[in-house]
Amino acid sequence: MNRLQKIYSVLHKTYGPQGWWPLTPLGSTRTRHHSGRPRKDAHRFEIMLGAILTQNTAWTNVEKALEQLHKNKLVRHDRILKTKKEKIAGLIRSAGYYNQKAERLAIISKFIKDNTLRSLMAMDAVGLRRLLLEVKGIGPETADSIVLYAFEKPSFVIDAYTKRIFSRVGLCAADADYHEMQIMFEQDVRKDVDVYKEYHALIVEHAKRHCRTKPKCEGCPISKLCKRNI
Ligand code: SF4
């Protein structure tokens, strides 16, 4: 077992399944963690909205924005397209950069209208990722989150937490770029959508509990696999 696989195994044993990406159950307006899958188109679209709303902000702020969109029955691409940008911006204020994000929600809604979820579902991970990256406001992390969590196709998500933890562990340079890190994970971790989903969520959890900006190494479950201790 290589180090990336060992770290996954230890984090999974320590923190357990993370139930990520959180979704809003039918009849509710609040997202919750779950062990299910985004079976419905509405869930896939909600994940796409969440992936945009979470850019540069914490998930707690996104939850409030999604709750407002649900209360106004706006978690639908056709309804977003019929609603004034100013109204959407007001509803998603909690997520920050609300004018820019309101514009991006309209752009992704138009993208879904033009491409349809069904035809996007039929694409492979690489093709879908490439197409998403052509959409204004969608960078690699957002594209990979959508490919992996909304469409359940294997594309490993890299974020600032991933870079922080794995550069400290000694598996990449502190200035490693997105593509380089993604190749490292996709080569060494079993190509499995559930594993990719869980690994990313576990990385986020570990960054919050131990590998914070100022690391709390005492009691860290992967300390024996970390460069600081070997
Ligand atoms: S030992 Fe410290 S630096 Fe290494 S992964 Fe754990 S918390 Fe991060």
Short mmCIF file of C-alpha atoms and ligand atoms in Angstrom, two decimals:
data_model
loop_
_atom_site.label_atom_id
_atom_site.label_comp_id
_atom_site.label_asym_id
_atom_site.label_seq_id
_atom_site.Cartn_x
_atom_site.Cartn_y
_atom_site.Cartn_z
CA MET A 1 0.00 0.00 0.00
CA ASN A 2 1.49 3.40 -0.95
CA ARG A 3 1.47 6.40 1.41
CA LEU A 4 -1.55 8.07 -0.16
CA GLN A 5 -3.55 4.87 0.26
CA LYS A 6 -2.33 4.41 3.83
CA ILE A 7 -3.31 7.97 4.73
CA TYR A 8 -6.77 7.40 3.26
CA SER A 9 -7.17 4.23 5.24
CA VAL A 10 -6.13 5.87 8.54
CA LEU A 11 -8.30 8.97 7.99
CA HIS A 12 -11.29 6.82 7.10
CA LYS A 13 -10.83 4.64 10.16
CA THR A 14 -10.42 7.71 12.37
CA TYR A 15 -13.14 10.04 11.13
CA GLY A 16 -15.54 7.59 9.42
CA PRO A 17 -17.68 8.28 6.32
CA GLN A 18 -18.28 12.00 5.82
CA GLY A 19 -21.54 11.91 3.85
CA TRP A 20 -20.36 14.58 1.47
CA TRP A 21 -21.79 16.34 -0.64
CA PRO A 22 -24.64 17.54 1.65
CA LEU A 23 -28.04 17.68 -0.04
CA THR A 24 -31.46 19.06 0.80
CA PRO A 25 -34.04 16.32 1.45
CA LEU A 26 -37.44 16.58 -0.20
CA GLY A 27 -39.77 18.96 1.67
CA SER A 28 -36.90 20.65 3.50
CA THR A 29 -34.85 23.77 2.78
CA ARG A 30 -31.76 22.75 4.79
CA THR A 31 -28.92 20.63 3.48
CA ARG A 32 -27.68 17.68 5.48
CA HIS A 33 -24.90 15.14 5.19
CA HIS A 34 -26.09 11.78 3.91
CA SER A 35 -24.82 8.51 2.60
CA GLY A 36 -27.01 8.50 -0.50
CA ARG A 37 -26.31 9.63 -4.04
CA PRO A 38 -27.62 12.52 -6.14
CA ARG A 39 -30.17 10.39 -7.97
CA LYS A 40 -32.40 13.25 -9.04
CA ASP A 41 -31.65 16.04 -11.50
CA ALA A 42 -32.61 18.51 -8.78
CA HIS A 43 -29.84 17.14 -6.57
CA ARG A 44 -27.27 17.36 -9.34
CA PHE A 45 -28.24 20.96 -10.00
CA GLU A 46 -28.13 21.80 -6.29
CA ILE A 47 -24.57 20.44 -6.11
CA MET A 48 -23.59 22.60 -9.09
CA LEU A 49 -25.01 25.68 -7.36
CA GLY A 50 -23.24 24.73 -4.13
CA ALA A 51 -19.91 24.23 -5.94
CA ILE A 52 -20.12 27.81 -7.22
CA LEU A 53 -21.44 29.29 -3.99
CA THR A 54 -18.64 27.71 -1.94
CA GLN A 55 -15.90 29.48 -3.92
CA ASN A 56 -13.87 31.48 -1.37
CA THR A 57 -16.23 30.84 1.52
CA ALA A 58 -17.08 28.30 4.22
CA TRP A 59 -19.85 25.76 3.71
CA THR A 60 -21.93 27.20 6.58
CA ASN A 61 -22.36 30.39 4.51
CA VAL A 62 -23.37 28.33 1.49
CA GLU A 63 -26.02 26.46 3.49
CA LYS A 64 -27.73 29.77 4.30
CA ALA A 65 -27.65 30.84 0.65
CA LEU A 66 -29.04 27.50 -0.56
CA GLU A 67 -31.76 27.67 2.07
CA GLN A 68 -32.85 31.06 0.71
CA LEU A 69 -32.84 29.73 -2.85
CA HIS A 70 -34.95 26.74 -1.75
CA LYS A 71 -37.42 28.96 0.13
CA ASN A 72 -37.89 30.95 -3.09
CA LYS A 73 -38.10 27.77 -5.20
CA LEU A 74 -35.05 28.81 -7.16
CA VAL A 75 -33.04 25.60 -7.17
CA ARG A 76 -34.04 25.14 -10.82
CA HIS A 77 -32.17 26.39 -13.83
CA ASP A 78 -35.30 27.62 -15.64
CA ARG A 79 -36.40 29.64 -12.61
CA ILE A 80 -32.98 31.16 -12.04
CA LEU A 81 -32.96 32.26 -15.67
CA LYS A 82 -36.33 34.00 -15.23
CA THR A 83 -35.29 35.81 -12.04
CA LYS A 84 -33.55 39.18 -11.85
CA LYS A 85 -29.88 38.98 -10.97
CA GLU A 86 -30.38 41.52 -8.16
CA LYS A 87 -32.94 39.27 -6.46
CA ILE A 88 -30.63 36.23 -6.65
CA ALA A 89 -27.73 38.33 -5.33
CA GLY A 90 -29.84 39.41 -2.34
CA LEU A 91 -30.77 35.81 -1.53
CA ILE A 92 -27.20 34.49 -1.66
CA ARG A 93 -25.64 37.38 0.25
CA SER A 94 -24.32 35.07 3.00
CA ALA A 95 -22.00 33.33 0.51
CA GLY A 96 -20.05 36.55 -0.23
CA TYR A 97 -19.16 37.98 -3.67
CA TYR A 98 -22.91 37.80 -4.20
CA ASN A 99 -23.12 39.90 -7.38
CA GLN A 100 -20.42 37.86 -9.07
CA LYS A 101 -21.89 34.58 -7.82
CA ALA A 102 -25.42 35.58 -8.94
CA GLU A 103 -24.01 36.07 -12.41
CA ARG A 104 -22.26 32.70 -12.25
CA LEU A 105 -25.47 30.95 -11.15
CA ALA A 106 -27.19 32.43 -14.19
CA ILE A 107 -24.32 31.30 -16.44
CA ILE A 108 -24.41 27.71 -15.12
CA SER A 109 -28.21 27.71 -15.48
CA LYS A 110 -27.87 28.72 -19.13
CA PHE A 111 -25.22 26.02 -19.55
CA ILE A 112 -27.64 23.37 -18.22
CA LYS A 113 -30.44 24.71 -20.41
CA ASP A 114 -28.21 24.48 -23.50
CA ASN A 115 -26.59 21.14 -22.74
CA THR A 116 -29.19 19.27 -20.62
CA LEU A 117 -28.25 17.16 -17.62
CA ARG A 118 -28.98 13.97 -19.54
CA SER A 119 -26.41 14.68 -22.26
CA LEU A 120 -23.85 15.78 -19.67
CA MET A 121 -24.44 12.52 -17.77
CA ALA A 122 -23.57 10.60 -20.93
CA MET A 123 -20.11 12.20 -21.18
CA ASP A 124 -16.96 10.78 -19.67
CA ALA A 125 -15.14 12.55 -16.81
CA VAL A 126 -12.43 14.08 -19.01
CA GLY A 127 -14.84 15.44 -21.64
CA LEU A 128 -17.25 16.80 -19.05
CA ARG A 129 -14.43 18.47 -17.11
CA ARG A 130 -13.09 20.07 -20.28
CA LEU A 131 -16.52 21.41 -21.19
CA LEU A 132 -17.10 22.82 -17.70
CA LEU A 133 -13.74 24.58 -17.75
CA GLU A 134 -14.94 26.57 -20.77
CA VAL A 135 -17.74 28.07 -18.65
CA LYS A 136 -16.98 31.53 -17.23
CA GLY A 137 -16.36 31.39 -13.48
CA ILE A 138 -15.61 27.67 -13.34
CA GLY A 139 -12.03 26.81 -12.46
CA PRO A 140 -10.45 23.37 -11.90
CA GLU A 141 -11.67 22.90 -8.30
CA THR A 142 -15.26 23.82 -9.12
CA ALA A 143 -15.22 21.71 -12.30
CA ASP A 144 -13.87 18.67 -10.45
CA SER A 145 -16.38 19.08 -7.60
CA ILE A 146 -19.20 19.09 -10.16
CA VAL A 147 -17.81 16.14 -12.16
CA LEU A 148 -17.25 14.05 -9.02
CA TYR A 149 -20.18 14.91 -6.77
CA ALA A 150 -22.95 15.97 -9.17
CA PHE A 151 -22.20 13.58 -12.03
CA GLU A 152 -20.38 10.88 -10.06
CA LYS A 153 -17.49 10.52 -12.47
CA PRO A 154 -13.90 10.07 -11.28
CA SER A 155 -12.05 13.39 -11.11
CA PHE A 156 -10.07 14.03 -7.93
CA VAL A 157 -10.77 17.39 -6.27
CA ILE A 158 -7.75 19.39 -5.10
CA ASP A 159 -8.18 22.34 -2.78
CA ALA A 160 -6.06 24.50 -0.49
CA TYR A 161 -6.44 21.94 2.33
CA THR A 162 -5.08 19.17 0.10
CA LYS A 163 -2.04 21.23 -0.75
CA ARG A 164 -1.46 22.21 2.87
CA ILE A 165 -1.68 18.67 4.28
CA PHE A 166 0.25 16.84 1.60
CA SER A 167 3.07 19.35 1.38
CA ARG A 168 3.50 19.05 5.17
CA VAL A 169 3.31 15.27 4.93
CA GLY A 170 6.11 15.47 2.35
CA LEU A 171 4.33 14.15 -0.72
CA CYS A 172 4.38 17.35 -2.77
CA ALA A 173 6.04 20.76 -2.83
CA ALA A 174 4.33 23.68 -1.09
CA ASP A 175 3.96 25.35 -4.48
CA ALA A 176 2.79 22.22 -6.39
CA ASP A 177 0.21 23.14 -8.98
CA TYR A 178 -3.31 21.81 -9.26
CA HIS A 179 -2.69 19.55 -12.23
CA GLU A 180 0.46 18.03 -10.71
CA MET A 181 -1.36 17.18 -7.48
CA GLN A 182 -4.35 15.75 -9.28
CA ILE A 183 -2.08 13.43 -11.30
CA MET A 184 -0.41 12.27 -8.07
CA PHE A 185 -3.76 11.33 -6.47
CA GLU A 186 -5.21 9.80 -9.60
CA GLN A 187 -2.12 7.62 -10.09
CA ASP A 188 -1.85 6.38 -6.51
CA VAL A 189 -5.45 6.15 -5.32
CA ARG A 190 -7.83 3.48 -6.58
CA LYS A 191 -9.93 4.97 -9.40
CA ASP A 192 -13.27 4.72 -7.67
CA VAL A 193 -15.86 7.49 -7.43
CA ASP A 194 -16.78 6.63 -3.83
CA VAL A 195 -13.13 6.62 -2.75
CA TYR A 196 -12.44 9.95 -4.50
CA LYS A 197 -15.52 11.50 -2.86
CA GLU A 198 -14.65 10.21 0.57
CA TYR A 199 -10.95 11.06 0.36
CA HIS A 200 -11.61 14.71 -0.48
CA ALA A 201 -14.13 15.00 2.36
CA LEU A 202 -11.70 13.36 4.80
CA ILE A 203 -8.97 15.80 3.77
CA VAL A 204 -11.29 18.71 4.61
CA GLU A 205 -12.14 17.14 7.97
CA HIS A 206 -8.49 16.52 8.81
CA ALA A 207 -7.55 20.09 7.88
CA LYS A 208 -10.20 21.36 10.28
CA ARG A 209 -9.38 19.05 13.16
CA HIS A 210 -5.58 18.79 13.05
CA CYS A 211 -3.74 20.14 10.04
CA ARG A 212 -4.94 23.70 10.56
CA THR A 213 -3.06 26.82 9.49
CA LYS A 214 -1.14 26.31 12.74
CA PRO A 215 -1.00 22.49 12.85
CA LYS A 216 -2.17 20.61 15.92
CA CYS A 217 0.20 17.66 15.52
CA GLU A 218 -0.40 16.18 18.94
CA GLY A 219 -2.86 13.34 18.50
CA CYS A 220 -2.81 13.63 14.69
CA PRO A 221 -3.85 10.22 13.31
CA ILE A 222 -1.39 10.38 10.40
CA SER A 223 1.58 11.76 12.33
CA LYS A 224 3.54 8.54 11.76
CA LEU A 225 3.14 9.02 8.01
CA CYS A 226 4.05 12.71 8.12
CA LYS A 227 7.47 14.10 7.19
CA ARG A 228 7.52 15.98 10.50
CA ASN A 229 7.87 12.66 12.30
CA ILE A 230 9.74 10.37 9.92
S1 SF4 B 1 1.56 15.63 11.93
FE1 SF4 B 1 1.01 17.80 11.96
S2 SF4 B 1 1.69 18.61 9.98
FE2 SF4 B 1 1.61 16.35 9.81
S3 SF4 B 1 -0.43 15.92 8.98
FE3 SF4 B 1 -0.57 15.80 11.20
S4 SF4 B 1 -1.25 17.87 11.83
FE4 SF4 B 1 -0.48 18.03 9.73
#
